[in-house]
PDB file of C-alpha atoms in Angstrom:
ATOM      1  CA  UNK A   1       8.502  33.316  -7.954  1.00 33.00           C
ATOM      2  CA  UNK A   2       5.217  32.122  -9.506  1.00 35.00           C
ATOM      3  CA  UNK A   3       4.709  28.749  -8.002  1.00 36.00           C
ATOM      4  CA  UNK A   4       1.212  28.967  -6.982  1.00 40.00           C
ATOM      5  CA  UNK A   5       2.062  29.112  -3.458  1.00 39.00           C
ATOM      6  CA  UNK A   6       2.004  31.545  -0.545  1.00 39.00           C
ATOM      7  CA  UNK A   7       5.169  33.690  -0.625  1.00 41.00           C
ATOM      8  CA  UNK A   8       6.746  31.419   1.564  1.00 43.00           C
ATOM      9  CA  UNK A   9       5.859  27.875   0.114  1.00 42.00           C
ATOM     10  CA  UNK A  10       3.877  25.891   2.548  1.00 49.00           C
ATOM     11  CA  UNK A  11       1.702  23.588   0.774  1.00 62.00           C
ATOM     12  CA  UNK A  12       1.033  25.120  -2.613  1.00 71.00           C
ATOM     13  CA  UNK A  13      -2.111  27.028  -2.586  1.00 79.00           C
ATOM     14  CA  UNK A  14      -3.100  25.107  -5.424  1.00 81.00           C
ATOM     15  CA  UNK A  15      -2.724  21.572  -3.190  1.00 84.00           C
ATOM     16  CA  UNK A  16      -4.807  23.602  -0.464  1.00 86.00           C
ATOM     17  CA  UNK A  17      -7.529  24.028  -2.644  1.00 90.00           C
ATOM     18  CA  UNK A  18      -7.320  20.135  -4.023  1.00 89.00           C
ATOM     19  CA  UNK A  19      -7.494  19.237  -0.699  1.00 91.00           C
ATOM     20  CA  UNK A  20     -11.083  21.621  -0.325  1.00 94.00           C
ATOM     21  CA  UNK A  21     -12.804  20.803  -3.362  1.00 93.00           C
ATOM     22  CA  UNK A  22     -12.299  17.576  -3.288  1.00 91.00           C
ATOM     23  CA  UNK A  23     -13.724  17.278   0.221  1.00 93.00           C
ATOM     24  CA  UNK A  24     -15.962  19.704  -0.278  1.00 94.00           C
ATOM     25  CA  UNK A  25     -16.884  20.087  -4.257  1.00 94.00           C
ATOM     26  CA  UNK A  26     -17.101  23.222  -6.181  1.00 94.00           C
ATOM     27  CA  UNK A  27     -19.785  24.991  -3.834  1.00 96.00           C
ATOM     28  CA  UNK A  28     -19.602  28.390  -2.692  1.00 97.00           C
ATOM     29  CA  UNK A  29     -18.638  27.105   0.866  1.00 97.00           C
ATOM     30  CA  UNK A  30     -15.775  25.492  -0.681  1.00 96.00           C
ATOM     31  CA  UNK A  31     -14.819  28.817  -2.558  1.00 96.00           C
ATOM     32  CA  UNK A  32     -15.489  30.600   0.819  1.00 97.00           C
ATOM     33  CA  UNK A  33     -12.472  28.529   2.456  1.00 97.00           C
ATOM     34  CA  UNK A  34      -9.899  28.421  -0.376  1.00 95.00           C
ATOM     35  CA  UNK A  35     -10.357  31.925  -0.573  1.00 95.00           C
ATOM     36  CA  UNK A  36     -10.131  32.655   3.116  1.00 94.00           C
ATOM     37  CA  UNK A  37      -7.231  29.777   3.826  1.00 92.00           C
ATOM     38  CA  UNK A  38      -4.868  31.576   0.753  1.00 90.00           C
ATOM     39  CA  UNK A  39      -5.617  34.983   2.720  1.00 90.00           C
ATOM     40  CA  UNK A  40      -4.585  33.386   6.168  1.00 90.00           C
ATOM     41  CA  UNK A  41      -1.501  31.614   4.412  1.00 86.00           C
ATOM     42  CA  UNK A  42      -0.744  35.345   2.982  1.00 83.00           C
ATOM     43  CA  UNK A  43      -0.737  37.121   6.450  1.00 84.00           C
ATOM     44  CA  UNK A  44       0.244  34.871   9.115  1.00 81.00           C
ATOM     45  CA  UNK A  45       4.035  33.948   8.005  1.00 81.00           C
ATOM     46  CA  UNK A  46       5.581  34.859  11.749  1.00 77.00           C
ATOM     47  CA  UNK A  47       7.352  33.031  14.188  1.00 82.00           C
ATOM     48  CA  UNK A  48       5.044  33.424  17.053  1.00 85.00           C
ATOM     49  CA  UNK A  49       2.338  32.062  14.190  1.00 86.00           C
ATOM     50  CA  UNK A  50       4.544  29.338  13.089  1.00 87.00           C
ATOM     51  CA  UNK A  51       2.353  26.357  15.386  1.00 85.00           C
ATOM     52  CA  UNK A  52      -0.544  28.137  12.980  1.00 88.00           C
ATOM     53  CA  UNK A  53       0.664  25.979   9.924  1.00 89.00           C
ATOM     54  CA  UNK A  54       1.738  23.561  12.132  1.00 87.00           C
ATOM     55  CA  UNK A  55       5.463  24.357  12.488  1.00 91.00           C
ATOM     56  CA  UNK A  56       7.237  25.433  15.507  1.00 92.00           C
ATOM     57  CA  UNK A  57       9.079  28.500  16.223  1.00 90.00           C
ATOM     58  CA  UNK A  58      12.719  29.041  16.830  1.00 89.00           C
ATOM     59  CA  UNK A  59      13.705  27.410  19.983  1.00 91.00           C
ATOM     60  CA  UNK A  60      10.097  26.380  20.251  1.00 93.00           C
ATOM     61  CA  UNK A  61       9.558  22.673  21.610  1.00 95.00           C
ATOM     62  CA  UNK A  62       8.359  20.023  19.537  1.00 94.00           C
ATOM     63  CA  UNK A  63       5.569  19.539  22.324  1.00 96.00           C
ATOM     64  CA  UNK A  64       4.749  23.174  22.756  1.00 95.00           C
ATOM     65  CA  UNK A  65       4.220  23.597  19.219  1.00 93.00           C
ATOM     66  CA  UNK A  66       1.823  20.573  18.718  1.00 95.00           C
ATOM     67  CA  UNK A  67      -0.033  21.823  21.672  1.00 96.00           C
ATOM     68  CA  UNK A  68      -0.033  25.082  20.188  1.00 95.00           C
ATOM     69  CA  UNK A  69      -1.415  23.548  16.693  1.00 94.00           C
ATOM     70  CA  UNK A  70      -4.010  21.355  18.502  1.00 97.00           C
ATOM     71  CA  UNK A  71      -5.251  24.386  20.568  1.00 97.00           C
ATOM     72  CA  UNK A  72      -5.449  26.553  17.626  1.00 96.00           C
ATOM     73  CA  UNK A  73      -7.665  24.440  15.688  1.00 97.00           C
ATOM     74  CA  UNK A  74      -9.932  23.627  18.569  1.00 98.00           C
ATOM     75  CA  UNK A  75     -10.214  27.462  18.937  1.00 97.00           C
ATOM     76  CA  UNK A  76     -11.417  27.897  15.361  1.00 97.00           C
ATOM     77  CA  UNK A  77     -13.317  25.517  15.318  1.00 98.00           C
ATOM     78  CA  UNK A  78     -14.983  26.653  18.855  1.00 97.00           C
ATOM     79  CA  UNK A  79     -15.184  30.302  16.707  1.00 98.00           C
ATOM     80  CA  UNK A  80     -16.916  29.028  14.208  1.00 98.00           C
ATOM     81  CA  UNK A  81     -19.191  26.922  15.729  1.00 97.00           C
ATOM     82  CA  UNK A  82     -20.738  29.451  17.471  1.00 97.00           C
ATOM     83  CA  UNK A  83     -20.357  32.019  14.524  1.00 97.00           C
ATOM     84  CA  UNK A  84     -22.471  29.681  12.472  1.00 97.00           C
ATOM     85  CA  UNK A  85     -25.081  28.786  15.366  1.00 96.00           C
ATOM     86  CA  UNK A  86     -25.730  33.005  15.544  1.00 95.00           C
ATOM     87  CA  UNK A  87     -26.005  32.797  11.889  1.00 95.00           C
ATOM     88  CA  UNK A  88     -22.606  34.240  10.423  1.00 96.00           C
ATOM     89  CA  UNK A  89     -22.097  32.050   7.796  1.00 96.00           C
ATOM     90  CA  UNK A  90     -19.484  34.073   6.207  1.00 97.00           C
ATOM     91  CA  UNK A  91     -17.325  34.083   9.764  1.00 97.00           C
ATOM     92  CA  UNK A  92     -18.016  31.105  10.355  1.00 97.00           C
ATOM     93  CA  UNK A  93     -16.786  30.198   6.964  1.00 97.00           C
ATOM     94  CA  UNK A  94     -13.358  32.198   7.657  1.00 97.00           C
ATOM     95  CA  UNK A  95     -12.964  30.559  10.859  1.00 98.00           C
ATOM     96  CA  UNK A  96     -13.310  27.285   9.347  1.00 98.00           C
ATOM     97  CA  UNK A  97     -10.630  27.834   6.897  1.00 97.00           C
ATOM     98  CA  UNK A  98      -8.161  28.733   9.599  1.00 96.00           C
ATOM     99  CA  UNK A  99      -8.620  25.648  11.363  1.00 97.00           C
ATOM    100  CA  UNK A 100      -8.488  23.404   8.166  1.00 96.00           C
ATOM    101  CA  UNK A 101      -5.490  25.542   6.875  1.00 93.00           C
ATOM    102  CA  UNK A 102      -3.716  24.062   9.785  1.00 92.00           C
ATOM    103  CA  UNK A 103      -5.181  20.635   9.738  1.00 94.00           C
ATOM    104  CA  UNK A 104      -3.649  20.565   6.101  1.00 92.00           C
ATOM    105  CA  UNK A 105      -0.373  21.841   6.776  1.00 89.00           C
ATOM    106  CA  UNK A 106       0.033  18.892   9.194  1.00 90.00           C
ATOM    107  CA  UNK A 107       0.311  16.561   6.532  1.00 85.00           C
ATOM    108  CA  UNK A 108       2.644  18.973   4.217  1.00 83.00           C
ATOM    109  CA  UNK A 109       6.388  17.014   4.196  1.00 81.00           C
ATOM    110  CA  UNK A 110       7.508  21.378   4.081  1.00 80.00           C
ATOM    111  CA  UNK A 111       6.223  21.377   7.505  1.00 81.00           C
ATOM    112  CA  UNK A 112       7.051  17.931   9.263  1.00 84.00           C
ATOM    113  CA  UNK A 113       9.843  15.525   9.928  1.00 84.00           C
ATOM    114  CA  UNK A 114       9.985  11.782   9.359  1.00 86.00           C
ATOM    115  CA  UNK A 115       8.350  11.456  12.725  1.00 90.00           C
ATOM    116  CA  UNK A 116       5.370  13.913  11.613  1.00 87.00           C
ATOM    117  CA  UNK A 117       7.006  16.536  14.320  1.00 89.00           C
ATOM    118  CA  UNK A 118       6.765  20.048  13.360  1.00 89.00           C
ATOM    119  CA  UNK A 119       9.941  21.635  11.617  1.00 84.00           C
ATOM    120  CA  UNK A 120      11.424  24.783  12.529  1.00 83.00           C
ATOM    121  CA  UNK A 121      10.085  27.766  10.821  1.00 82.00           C
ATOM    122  CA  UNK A 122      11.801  30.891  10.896  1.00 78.00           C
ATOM    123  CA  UNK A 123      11.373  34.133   8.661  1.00 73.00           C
ATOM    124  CA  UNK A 124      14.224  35.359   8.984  1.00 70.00           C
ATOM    125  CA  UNK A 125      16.466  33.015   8.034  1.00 69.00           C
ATOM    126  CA  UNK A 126      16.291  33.372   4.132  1.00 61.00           C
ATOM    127  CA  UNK A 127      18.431  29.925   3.674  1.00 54.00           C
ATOM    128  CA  UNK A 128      15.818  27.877   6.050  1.00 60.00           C
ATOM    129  CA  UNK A 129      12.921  30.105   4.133  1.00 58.00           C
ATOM    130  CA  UNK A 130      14.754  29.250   0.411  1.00 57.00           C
ATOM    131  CA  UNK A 131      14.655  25.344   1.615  1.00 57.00           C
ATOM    132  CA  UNK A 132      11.292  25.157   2.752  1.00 58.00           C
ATOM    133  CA  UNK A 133       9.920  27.047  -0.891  1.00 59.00           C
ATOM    134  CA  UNK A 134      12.324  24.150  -3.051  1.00 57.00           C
ATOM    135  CA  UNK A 135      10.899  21.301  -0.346  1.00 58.00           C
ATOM    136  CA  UNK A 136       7.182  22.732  -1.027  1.00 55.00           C
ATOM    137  CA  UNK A 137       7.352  23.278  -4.494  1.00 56.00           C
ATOM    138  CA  UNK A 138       7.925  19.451  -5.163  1.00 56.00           C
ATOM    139  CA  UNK A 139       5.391  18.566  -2.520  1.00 66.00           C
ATOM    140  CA  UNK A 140       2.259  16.512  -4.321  1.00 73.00           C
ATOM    141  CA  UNK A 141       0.005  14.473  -1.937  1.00 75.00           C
ATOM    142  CA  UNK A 142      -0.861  10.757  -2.528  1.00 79.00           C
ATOM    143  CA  UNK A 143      -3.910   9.760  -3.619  1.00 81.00           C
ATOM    144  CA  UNK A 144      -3.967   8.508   0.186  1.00 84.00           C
ATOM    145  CA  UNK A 145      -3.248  11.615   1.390  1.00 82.00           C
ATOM    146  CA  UNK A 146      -5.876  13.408  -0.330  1.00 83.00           C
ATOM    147  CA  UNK A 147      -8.716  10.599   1.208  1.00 87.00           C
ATOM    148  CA  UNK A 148      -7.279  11.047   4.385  1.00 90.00           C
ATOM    149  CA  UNK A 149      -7.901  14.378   4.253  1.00 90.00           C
ATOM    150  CA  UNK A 150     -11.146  14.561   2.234  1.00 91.00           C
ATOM    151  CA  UNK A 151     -12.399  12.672   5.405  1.00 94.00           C
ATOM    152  CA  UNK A 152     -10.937  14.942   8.246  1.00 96.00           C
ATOM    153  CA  UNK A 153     -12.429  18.594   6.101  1.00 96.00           C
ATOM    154  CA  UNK A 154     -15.354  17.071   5.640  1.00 96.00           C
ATOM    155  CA  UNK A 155     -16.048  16.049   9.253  1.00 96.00           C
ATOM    156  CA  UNK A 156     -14.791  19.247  10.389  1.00 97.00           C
ATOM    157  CA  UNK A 157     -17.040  21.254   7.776  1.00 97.00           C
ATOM    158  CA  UNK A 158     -20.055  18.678   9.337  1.00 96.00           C
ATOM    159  CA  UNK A 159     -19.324  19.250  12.255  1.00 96.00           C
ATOM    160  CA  UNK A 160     -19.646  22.789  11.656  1.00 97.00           C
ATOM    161  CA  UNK A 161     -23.015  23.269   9.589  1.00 96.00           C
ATOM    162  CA  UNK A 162     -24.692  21.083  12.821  1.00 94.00           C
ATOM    163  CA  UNK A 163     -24.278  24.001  14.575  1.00 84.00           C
ATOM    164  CA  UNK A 164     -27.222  25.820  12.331  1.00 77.00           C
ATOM    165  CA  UNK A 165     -29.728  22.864  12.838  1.00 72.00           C
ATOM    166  CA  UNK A 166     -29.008  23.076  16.901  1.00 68.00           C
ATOM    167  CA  UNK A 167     -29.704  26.592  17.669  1.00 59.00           C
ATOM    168  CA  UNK A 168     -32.192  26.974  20.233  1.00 55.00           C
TER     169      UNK A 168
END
């Protein structure tokens, strides 16, 4: 299927990238991250890495999994924080995109209830994978949506690029 999506149809990896530029602009930060968040997307489809794109694992708890999310991002973040203050931009950059990936895929309606809990994710299940890719595929964000988000990326990407003006 040639959706413009990951295999599996979180948000489409062209709604990813919306999401980037338009926090971000066309820079070659910006290119950095879509480029490293569709790679991410690509290899991290399991269950254990379901909280990842903020989803939960079979049997997982709705709790567990947020936890799970919230740590991950703080983690990459942490990673690239410190990447960036030792002067890896490029990891620092890939780091980044992991924890905005996920920060995105908490807003994707493929990936959250009514309540904004995490859904079930499992890969092997190919009628719960085949109603996730239909559910994604007619996924657009609100103009809303997109602000929100513009506003949490670009705070996160700040927050970030402070780290090279604090080294010691």
């Amino acid at each position: 299927m040639c959706n413009n999506s990951d295999p599996f149809g979180l948000w489409p990896a062209a709604v990813h990238d919306k999401f980037i530029e338009s926090a971000l602009g066309k820079t070659k930060d910006a290119a950095m991250i879509k480029s490293d968040s569709r790679r991410f997307d690509m290899l991290t489809q399991f269950n254990r890495q379901a909280p990842w794109h903020a989803m939960r694992a079979p049997a997982q708890s709705v709790a567990d999994a947020k936890a799970q999310t919230k740590q991950f991002i703080a983690g990459m973040m942490g990673a690239a924080i410190t990447l960036e203050s030792s002067g890896h931009h490029e990891d620092a950059m890939n780091a980044l995109a992991k924890a905005m990936h996920a920060e995105m895929d908490k807003t994707s309606p493929a990936h959250r209830d009514a309540n904004g809990d995490p859904l079930p994710w499992d890969l092997y299940s190919p009628s719960g994978v085949s109603a996730h890719m239909k559910l994604d595929e007619s996924s657009q964000p609100s103009q809303r949506e997109i602000q929100d988000m513009d506003a949490k990326l670009m705070a996160m990407y700040n927050h970030v690029m402070a780290a090279k003006n604090d080294k010691p």
